[in-house]
Backbone as a ProteinNet text record, in pm:
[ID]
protein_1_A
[PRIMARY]
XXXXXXXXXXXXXXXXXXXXXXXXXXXXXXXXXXXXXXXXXXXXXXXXXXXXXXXXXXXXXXXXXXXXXXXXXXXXXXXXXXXXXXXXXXXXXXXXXXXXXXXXXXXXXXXXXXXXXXXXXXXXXXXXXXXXXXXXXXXXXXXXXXXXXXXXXXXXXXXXXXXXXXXXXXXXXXXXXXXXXXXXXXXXXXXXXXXXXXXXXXXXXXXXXXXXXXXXXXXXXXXXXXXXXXXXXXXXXXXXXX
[TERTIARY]
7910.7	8017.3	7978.1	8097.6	8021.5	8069.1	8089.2	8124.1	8238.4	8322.4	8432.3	8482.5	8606.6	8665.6	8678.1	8705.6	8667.2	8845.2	8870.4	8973.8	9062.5	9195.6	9266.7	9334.8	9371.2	9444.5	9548.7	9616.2	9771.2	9879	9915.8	10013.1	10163	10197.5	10351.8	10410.8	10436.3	10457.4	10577.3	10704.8	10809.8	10922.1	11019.3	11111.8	11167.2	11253.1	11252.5	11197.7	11250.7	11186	11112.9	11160.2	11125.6	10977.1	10885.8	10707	10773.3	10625	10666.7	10685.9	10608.2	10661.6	10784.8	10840.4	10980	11024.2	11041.1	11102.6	11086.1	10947.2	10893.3	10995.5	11085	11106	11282.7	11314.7	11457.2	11467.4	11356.9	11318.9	11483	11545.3	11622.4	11604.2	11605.8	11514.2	11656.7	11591.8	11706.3	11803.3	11736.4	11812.6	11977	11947.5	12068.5	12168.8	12124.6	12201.6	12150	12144.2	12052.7	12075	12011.1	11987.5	12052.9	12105.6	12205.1	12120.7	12028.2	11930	11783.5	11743.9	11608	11472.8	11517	11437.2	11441.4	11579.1	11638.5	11517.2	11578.6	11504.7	11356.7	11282.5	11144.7	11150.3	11174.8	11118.7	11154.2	11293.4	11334.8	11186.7	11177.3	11069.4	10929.2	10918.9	10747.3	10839.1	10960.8	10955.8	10961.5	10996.8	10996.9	10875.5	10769.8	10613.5	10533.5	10572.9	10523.3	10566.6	10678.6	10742.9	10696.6	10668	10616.3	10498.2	10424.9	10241.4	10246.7	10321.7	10305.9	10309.5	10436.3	10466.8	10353.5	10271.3	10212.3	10079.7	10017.4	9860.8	9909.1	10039.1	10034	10021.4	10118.8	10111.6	10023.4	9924.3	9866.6	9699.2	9668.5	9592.4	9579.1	9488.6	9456.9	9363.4	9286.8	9189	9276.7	9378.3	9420.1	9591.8	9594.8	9678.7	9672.5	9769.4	9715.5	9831.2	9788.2	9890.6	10018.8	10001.4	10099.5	10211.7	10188.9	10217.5	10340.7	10254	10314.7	10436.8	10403.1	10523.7	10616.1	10584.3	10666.5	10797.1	10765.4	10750.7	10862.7	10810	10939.6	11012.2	11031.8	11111.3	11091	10915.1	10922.1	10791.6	10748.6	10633.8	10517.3	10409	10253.4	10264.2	10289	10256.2	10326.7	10442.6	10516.3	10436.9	10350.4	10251.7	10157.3	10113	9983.7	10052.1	10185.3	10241.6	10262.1	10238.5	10268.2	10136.3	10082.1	9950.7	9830.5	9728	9620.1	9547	9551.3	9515	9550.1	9565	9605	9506.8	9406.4	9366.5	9408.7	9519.2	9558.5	9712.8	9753.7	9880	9839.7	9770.7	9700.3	9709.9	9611	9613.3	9753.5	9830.2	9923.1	10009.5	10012.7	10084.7	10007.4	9863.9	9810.8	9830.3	9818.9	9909.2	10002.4	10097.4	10284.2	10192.1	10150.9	10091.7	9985.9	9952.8	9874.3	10011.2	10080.3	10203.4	10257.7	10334	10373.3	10341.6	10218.7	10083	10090.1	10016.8	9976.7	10011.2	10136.5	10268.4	10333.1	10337.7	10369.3	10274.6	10181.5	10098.1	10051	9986.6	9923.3	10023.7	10149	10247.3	10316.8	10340.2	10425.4	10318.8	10218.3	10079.8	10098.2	10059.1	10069.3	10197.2	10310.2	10455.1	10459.3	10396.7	10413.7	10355.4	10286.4	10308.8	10144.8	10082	9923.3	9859.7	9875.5	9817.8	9793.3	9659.3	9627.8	9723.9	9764.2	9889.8	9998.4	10075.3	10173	10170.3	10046.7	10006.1	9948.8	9901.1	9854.4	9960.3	10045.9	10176.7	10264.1	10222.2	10327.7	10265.7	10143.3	10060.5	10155.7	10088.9	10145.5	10281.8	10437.9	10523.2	10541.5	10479.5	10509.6	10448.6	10374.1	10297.2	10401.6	10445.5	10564.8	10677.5	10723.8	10848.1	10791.5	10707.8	10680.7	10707	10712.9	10670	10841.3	10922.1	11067.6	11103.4	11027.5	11092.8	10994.6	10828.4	10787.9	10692.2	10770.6	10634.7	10561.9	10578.5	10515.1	10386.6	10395.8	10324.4	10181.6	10240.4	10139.9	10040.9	10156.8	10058.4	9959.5	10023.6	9926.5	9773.8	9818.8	9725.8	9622.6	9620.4	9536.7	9487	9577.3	9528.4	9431.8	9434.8	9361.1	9249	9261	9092.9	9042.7	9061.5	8996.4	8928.8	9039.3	8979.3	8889.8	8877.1	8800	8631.3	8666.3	8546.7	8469.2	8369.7	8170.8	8199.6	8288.8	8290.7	8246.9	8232.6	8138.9	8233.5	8384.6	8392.7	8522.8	8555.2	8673.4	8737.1	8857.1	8933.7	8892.2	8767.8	8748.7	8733.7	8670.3	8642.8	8792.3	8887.5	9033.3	9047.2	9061.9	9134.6	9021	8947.9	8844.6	8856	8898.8	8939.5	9065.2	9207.2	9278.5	9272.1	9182.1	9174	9089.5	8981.9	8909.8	8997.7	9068.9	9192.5	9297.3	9307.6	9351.4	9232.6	9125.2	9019.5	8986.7	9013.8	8995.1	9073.1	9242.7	9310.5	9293.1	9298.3	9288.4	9166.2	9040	8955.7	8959.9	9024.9	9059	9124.6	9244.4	9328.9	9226.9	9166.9	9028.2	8951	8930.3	8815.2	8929.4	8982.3	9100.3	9068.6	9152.4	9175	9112.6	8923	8799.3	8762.6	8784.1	8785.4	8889.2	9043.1	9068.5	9099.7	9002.6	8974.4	9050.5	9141	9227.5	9207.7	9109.7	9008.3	8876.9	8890.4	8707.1	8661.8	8521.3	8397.1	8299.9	8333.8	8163.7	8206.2	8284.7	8250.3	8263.1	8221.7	8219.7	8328.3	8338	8511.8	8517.6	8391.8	8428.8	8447.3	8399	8456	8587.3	8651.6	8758.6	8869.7	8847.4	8927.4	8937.8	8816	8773	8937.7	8912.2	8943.8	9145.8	9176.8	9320	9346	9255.4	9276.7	9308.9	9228.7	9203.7	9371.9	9420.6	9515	9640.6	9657	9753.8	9758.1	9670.8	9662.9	9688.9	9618	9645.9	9784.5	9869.7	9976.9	10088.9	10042.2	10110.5	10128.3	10004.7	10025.8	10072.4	10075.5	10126.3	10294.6	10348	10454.4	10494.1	10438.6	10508.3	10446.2	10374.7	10349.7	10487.9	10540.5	10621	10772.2	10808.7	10869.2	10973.3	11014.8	11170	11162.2	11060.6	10993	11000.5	10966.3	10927	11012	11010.8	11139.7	11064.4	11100	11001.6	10990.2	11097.5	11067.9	10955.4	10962.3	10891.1	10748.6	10766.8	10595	10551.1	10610.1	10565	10531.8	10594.1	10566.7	10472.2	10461.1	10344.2	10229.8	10225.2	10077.6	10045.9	10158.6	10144	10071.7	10137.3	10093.9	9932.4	9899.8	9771.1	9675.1	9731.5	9607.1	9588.2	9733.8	9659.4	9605.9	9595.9	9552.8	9405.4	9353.9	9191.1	9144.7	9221.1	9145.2	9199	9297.5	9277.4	9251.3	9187.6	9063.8	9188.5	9337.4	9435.2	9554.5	9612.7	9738.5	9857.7	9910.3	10033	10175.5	10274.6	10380.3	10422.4	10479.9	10496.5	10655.7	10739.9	10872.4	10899.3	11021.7	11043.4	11104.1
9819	9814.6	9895.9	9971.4	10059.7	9978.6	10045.1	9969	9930.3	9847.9	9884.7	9994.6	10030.9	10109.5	10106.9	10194.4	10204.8	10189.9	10160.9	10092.4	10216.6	10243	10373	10361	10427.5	10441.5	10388	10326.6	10305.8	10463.4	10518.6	10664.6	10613.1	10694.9	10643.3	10744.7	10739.1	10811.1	10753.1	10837	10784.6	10884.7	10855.1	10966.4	10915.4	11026.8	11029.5	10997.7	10942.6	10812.5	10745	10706	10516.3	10524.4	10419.8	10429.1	10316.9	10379.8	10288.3	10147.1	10066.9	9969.5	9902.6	9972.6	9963.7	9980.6	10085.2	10088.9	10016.8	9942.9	9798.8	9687.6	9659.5	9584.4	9559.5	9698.7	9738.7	9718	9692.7	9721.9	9597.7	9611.3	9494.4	9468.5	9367.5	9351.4	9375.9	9454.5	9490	9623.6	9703.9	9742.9	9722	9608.6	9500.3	9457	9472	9421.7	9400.7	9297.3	9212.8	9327.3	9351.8	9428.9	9377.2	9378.2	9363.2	9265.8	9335.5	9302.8	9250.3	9137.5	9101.1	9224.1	9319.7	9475.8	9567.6	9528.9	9616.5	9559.8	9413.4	9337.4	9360.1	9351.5	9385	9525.6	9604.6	9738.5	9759.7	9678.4	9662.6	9582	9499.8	9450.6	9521.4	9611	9691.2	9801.6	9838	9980.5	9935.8	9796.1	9758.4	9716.2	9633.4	9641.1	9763.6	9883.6	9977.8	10070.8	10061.1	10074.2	10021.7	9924.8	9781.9	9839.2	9869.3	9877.4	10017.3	10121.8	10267.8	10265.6	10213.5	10224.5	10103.4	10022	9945.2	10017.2	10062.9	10161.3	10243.2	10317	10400.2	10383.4	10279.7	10224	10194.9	10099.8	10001.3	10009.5	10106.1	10098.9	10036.2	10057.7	9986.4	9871.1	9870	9719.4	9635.7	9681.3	9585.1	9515	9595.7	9554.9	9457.5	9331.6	9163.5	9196.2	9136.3	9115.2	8982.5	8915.1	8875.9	8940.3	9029.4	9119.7	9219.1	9252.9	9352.5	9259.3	9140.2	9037.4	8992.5	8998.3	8929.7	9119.1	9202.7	9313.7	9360.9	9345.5	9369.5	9209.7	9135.8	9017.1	8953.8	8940.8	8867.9	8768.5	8664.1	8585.6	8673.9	8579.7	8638.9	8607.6	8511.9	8556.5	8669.6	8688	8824	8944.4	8910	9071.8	9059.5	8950.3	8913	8904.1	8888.2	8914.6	9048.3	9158.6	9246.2	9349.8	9295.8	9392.6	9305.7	9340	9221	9207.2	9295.2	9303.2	9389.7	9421.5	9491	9653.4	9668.7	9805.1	9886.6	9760.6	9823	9860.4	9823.3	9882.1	10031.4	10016.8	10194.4	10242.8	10231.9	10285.4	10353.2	10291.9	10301.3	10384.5	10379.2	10515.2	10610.7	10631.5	10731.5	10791.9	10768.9	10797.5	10857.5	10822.3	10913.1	11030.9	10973.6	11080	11202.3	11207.1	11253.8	11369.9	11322.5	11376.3	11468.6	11416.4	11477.5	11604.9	11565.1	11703.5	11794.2	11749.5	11870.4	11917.5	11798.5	11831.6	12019.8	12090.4	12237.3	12306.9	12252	12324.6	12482.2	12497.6	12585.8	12695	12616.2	12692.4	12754.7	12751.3	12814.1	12905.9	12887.7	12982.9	13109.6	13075.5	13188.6	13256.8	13172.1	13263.8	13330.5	13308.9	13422.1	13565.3	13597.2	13749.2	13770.9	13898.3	13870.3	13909.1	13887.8	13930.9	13816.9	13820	13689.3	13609.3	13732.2	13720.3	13618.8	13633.1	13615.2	13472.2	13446.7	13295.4	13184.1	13205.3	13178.1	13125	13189.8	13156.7	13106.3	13088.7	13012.9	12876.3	12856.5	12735.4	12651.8	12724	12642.9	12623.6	12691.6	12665.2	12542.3	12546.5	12476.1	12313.1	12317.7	12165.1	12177.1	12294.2	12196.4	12189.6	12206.1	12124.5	11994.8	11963.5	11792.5	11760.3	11830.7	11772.1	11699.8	11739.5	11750.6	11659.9	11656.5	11573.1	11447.6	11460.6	11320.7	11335.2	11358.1	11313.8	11220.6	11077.6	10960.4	10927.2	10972.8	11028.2	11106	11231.1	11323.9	11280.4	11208.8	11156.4	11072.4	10951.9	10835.5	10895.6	11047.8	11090.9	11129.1	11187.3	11224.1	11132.8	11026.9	10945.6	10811.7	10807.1	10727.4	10792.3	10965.6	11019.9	11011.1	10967	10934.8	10803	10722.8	10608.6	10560.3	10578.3	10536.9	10662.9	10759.5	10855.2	10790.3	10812.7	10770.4	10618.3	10574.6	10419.9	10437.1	10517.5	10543.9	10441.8	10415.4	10324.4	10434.4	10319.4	10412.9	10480.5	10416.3	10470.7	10587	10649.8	10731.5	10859.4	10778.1	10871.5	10976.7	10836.8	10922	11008.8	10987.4	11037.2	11204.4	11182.2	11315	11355.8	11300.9	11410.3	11501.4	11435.3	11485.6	11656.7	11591.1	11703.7	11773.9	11774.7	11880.1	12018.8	11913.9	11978.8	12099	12029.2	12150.1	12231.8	12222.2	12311.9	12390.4	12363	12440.5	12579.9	12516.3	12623.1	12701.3	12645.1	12764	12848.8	12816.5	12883.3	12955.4	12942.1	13079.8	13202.8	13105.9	13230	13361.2	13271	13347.4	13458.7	13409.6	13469.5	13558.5	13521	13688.3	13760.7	13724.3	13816.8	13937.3	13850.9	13924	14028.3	13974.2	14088.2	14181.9	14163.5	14270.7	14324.3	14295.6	14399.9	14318.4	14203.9	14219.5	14125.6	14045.4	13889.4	13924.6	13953.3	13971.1	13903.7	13939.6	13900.3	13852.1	13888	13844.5	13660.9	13619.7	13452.4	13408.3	13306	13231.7	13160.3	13201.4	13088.2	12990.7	12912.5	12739.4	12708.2	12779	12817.1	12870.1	12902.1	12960.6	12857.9	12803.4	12680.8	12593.8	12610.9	12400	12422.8	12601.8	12586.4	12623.8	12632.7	12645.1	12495.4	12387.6	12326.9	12221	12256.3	12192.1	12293.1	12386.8	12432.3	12351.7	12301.2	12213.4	12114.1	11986.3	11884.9	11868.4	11945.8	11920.1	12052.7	12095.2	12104.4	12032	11934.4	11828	11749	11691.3	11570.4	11607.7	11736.2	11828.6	11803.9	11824.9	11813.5	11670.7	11608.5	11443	11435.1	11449.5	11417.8	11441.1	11599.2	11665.4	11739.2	11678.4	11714.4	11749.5	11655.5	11631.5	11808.6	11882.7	11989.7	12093.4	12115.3	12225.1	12221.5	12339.7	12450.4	12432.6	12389.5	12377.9	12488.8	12577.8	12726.7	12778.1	12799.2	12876.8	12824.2	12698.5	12616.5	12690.9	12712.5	12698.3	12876.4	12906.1	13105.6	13137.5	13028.3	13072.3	13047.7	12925.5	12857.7	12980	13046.9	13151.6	13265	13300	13422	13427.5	13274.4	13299.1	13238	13180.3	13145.4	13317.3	13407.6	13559.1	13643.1	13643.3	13697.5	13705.2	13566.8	13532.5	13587.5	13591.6	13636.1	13727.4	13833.4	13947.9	14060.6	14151.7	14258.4	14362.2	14397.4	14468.5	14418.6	14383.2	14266.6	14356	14368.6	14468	14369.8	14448.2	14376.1	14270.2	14152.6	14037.4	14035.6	14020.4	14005.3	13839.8	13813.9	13691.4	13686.7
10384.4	10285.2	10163.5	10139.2	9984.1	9879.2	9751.4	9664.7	9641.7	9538.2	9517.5	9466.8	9475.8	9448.8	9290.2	9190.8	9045.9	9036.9	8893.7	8846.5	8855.1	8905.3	8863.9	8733.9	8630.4	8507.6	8571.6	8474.6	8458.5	8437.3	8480.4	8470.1	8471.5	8391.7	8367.1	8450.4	8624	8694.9	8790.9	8848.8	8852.1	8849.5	8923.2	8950.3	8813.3	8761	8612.9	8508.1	8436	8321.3	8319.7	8460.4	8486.6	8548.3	8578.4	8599.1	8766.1	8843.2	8965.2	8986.4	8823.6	8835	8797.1	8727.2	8720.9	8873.8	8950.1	9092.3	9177.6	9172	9253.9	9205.4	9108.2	9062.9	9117	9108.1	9147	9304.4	9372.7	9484.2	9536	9652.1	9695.8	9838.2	9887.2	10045.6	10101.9	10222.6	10278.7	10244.2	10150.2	10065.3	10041.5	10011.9	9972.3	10051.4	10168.8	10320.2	10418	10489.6	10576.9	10758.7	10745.2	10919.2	11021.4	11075	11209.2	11370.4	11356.5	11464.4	11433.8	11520.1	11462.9	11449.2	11487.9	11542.1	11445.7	11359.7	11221.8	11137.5	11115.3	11027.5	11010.7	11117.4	11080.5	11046	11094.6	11057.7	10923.2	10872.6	10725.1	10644.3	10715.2	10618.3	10653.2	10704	10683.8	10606.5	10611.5	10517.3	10413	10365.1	10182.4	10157.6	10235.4	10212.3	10148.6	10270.3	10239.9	10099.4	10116.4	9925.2	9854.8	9845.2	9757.4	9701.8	9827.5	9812.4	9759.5	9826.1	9736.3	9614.9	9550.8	9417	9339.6	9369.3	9318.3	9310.3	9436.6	9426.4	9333.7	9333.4	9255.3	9081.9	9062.6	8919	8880.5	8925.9	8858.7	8961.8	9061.2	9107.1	9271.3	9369.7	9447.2	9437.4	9339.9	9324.3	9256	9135	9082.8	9147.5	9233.8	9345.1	9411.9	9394.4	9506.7	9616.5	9733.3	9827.1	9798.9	9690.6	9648.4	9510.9	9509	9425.1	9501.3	9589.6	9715.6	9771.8	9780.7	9898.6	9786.7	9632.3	9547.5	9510	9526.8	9495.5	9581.8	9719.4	9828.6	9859.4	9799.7	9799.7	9941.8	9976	10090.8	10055.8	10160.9	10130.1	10146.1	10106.8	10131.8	10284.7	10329.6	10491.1	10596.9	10531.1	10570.9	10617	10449.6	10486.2	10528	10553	10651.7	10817.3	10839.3	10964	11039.3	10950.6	10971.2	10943.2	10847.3	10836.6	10804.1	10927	10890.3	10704.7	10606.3	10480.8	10415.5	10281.9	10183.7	10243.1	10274.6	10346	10439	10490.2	10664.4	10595	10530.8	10454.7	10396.6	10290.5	10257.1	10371.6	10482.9	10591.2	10679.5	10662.2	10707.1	10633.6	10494.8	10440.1	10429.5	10441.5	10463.7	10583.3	10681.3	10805.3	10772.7	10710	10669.5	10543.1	10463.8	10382.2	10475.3	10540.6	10668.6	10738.7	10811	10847.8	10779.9	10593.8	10525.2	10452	10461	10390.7	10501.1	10574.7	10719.6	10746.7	10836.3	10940.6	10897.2	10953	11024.9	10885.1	10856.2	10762.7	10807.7	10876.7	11000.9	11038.2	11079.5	11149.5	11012.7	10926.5	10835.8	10747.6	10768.7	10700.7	10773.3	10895.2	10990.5	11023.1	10993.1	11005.5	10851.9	10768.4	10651	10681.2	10761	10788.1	10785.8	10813	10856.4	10744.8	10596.8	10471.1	10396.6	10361.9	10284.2	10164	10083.5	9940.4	10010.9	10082.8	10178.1	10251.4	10329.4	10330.9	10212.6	10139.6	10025.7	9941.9	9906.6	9846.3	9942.8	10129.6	10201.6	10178.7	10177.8	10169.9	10046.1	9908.6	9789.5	9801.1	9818.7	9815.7	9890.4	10059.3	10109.7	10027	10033.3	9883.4	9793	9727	9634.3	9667.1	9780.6	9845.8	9841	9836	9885.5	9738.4	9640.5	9460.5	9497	9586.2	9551.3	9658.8	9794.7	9930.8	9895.3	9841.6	9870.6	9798.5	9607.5	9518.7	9554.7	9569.7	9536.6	9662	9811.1	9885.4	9862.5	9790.3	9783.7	9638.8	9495.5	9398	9486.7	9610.8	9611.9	9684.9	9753.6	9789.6	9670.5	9595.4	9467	9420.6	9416.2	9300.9	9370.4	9527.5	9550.8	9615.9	9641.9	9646.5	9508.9	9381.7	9259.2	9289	9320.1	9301.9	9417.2	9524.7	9629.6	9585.5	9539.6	9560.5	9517.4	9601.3	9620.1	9685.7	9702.7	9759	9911.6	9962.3	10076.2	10221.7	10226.9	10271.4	10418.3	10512.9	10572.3	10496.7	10396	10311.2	10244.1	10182	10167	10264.9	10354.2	10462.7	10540.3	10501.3	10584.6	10468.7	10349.5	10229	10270.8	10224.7	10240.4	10399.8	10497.7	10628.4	10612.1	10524.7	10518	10403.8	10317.8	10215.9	10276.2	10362.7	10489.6	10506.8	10577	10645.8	10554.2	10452.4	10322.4	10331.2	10249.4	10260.9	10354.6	10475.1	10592.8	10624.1	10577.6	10625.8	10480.2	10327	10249	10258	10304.9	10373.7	10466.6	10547.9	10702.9	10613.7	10533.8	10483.3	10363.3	10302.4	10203	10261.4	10365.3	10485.1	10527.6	10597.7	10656.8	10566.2	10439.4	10331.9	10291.9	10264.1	10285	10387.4	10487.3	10612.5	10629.9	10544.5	10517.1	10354.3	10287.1	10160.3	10066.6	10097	10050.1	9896.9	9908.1	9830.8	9777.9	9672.9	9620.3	9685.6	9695.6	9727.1	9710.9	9536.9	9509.6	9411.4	9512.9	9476	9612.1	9598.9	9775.4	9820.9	9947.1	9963.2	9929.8	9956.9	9923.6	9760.1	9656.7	9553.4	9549.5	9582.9	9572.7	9626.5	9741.8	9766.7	9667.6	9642.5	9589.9	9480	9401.1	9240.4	9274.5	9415.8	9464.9	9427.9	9554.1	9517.4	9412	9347	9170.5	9084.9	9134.9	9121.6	9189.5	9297.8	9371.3	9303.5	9297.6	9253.5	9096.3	8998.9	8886.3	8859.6	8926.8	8880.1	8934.9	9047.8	9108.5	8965	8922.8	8803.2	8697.7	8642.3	8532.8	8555	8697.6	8690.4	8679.8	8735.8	8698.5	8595.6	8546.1	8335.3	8264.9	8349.1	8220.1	8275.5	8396.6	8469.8	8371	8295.6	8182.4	8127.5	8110.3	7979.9	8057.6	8173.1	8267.9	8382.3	8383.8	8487.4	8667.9	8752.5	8857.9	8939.7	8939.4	8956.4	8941.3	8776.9	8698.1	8703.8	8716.6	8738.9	8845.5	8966.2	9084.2	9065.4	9024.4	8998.2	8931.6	8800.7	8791.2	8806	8904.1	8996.6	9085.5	9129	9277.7	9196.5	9081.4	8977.6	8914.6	8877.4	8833.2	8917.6	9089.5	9180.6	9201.3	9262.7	9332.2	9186.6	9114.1	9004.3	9013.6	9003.8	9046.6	9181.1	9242.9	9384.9	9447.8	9419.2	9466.7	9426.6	9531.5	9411.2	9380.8	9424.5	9359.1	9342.6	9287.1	9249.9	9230.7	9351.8	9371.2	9291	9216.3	9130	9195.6	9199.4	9205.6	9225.3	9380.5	9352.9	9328.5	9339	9357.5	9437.6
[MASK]
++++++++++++++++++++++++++++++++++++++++++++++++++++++++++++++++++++++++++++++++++++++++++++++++++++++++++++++++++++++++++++++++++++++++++++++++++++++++++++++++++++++++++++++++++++++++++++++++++++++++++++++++++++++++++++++++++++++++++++++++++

């Protein structure tokens, strides 16, 4: 067993205005109409669990997260969610899974359909990540924000969280390396540098935008993440269409 997991900040994070615990709150079982079939019904009650528990890791943390919190949250009992998920870990687990899907899913395939020039995938990569800022902020924050909080806890949960971000690192690495082999990517820094600082580019303009979404143009964000990641890393920076 590693340690616990370290406390996450409180973030006032939330489609508009409002913070996820406000949306935990609005939450209505059933979304406000009882399911038709006993088959509806459950799957109704793991998709409001799993709402429950997203918007709660996300608010307020995963340690300071109770499983009665989660069952009071999606308007069901504590044994509900012990019926359905043996503990508050196997729930994470389980939206990491959809967060897993959401990230990845045709990651690869839309890299490689941008055309065989590093510039070209690079900017298919990031666009494709901020479609998700727009199809499944709260997903991709819980991803960030719970590789903070689990890191060095040495435990599964870390272990999935850090396979999935591998997996980022990997492909912005192939694309680096092409690049290099054709002229197209300085050289004289090392790829895994160069990922790490894309990445550190993805993520903290992920949270930049939910900080300040109300202030900033998401276009223009996203143009100019594409503008000053190829800036750093290519050795001739041909004009920039849109």
């Amino acid at each position: 067993m590693g340690p616990a997991p370290a406390p996450a900040s409180t973030l006032p994070f939330a489609r508009g205005s409002q913070s996820p615990a406000v949306i935990v709150m609005q939450l209505e079982p059933f979304g406000g109409r009882r399911p038709a079939t006993k088959k509806a019904q459950r799957e109704a009650s793991v998709e409001g669990l799993l709402a429950a528990a997203r918007a709660l890791f996300v608010s307020q943390g995963y340690r300071h997260t109770t499983v009665d919190a989660i069952a009071e949250a999606a308007h069901l009992t504590k044994g509900a969610v012990y019926f359905y998920f043996r503990n508050k870990e196997a729930l994470l687990s389980a939206l990491l899974d959809r967060v897993e899907t959401i990230v990845l899913g045709g990651m690869n395939e839309r890299i490689a359909a941008a055309g065989p020039g590093a510039a070209p995938r690079l900017a298919a990569f990031m666009h494709g990540q901020a479609r998700l800022g727009v199809e499944s902020p709260e997903d991709v924050l819980l991803l960030i924000l719970m590789s903070l909080e689990f890191a060095g806890t040495g435990g599964p949960v870390e272990a999935r969280i850090r396979a999935i971000y591998d997996r980022l690192y990997k492909a912005i690495e192939g694309v680096i390396a092409l690049g290099k082999r054709r002229g197209e990517i300085r050289r004289d820094i090392r790829t895994r540098e160069q990922a790490a600082i894309i990445m550190a580019l993805h993520d903290g303009t992920f949270l930049e935008w939910y900080r300040r979404r109300q202030a900033l143009g998401g276009p223009e964000l996203v143009r100019a993440l594409r503008t000053t990641m190829l800036s750093g890393l290519l050795e001739t920076q041909a004009p920039e269409t849109n």
